[in-house]
Amino acid sequence: LNVRWKKNGHYNVKCRWCPGFPEVNDTLDASNSFLGDSTIMDNDDANGRLPTVVKFEFQLYKTKDDKYLLDMQRVTGPQLLFLDFCAAFLTKLRVL
């Protein structure tokens, strides 16, 4: 799904999704962290427009029933684009 992510804690991940851009796997180092600040910054494209970026977080919880709950929260970016990502993510998990 072309998501770049950084592990914040044992159960928390910060993510960045740039739809429409080719996947680049070499921007993460061995610890799955961003290599530099330049990968986090939103750079202008050739036409001078900012690319659309959706930043969000995943938080994993364990319920009393020994089931897991995944909380997905948008931090920045267009709301409808975040919902598009959620639909694609759930489709990839074969939930939808």
Coordinates of C-alpha atoms in Angstrom, one line a residue, residues 86-96:
C86 CA -8.7 2.5 5.5
A87 CA -10.8 0.7 2.8
A88 CA -7.7 -0.4 0.9
F89 CA -6.1 -1.6 4.2
L90 CA -9.2 -3.6 5.2
T91 CA -9.5 -5.0 1.7
K92 CA -5.8 -6.1 1.9
L93 CA -6.6 -7.9 5.2
R94 CA -9.6 -9.5 3.5
V95 CA -12.0 -8.0 6.0
L96 CA -14.1 -6.2 3.4

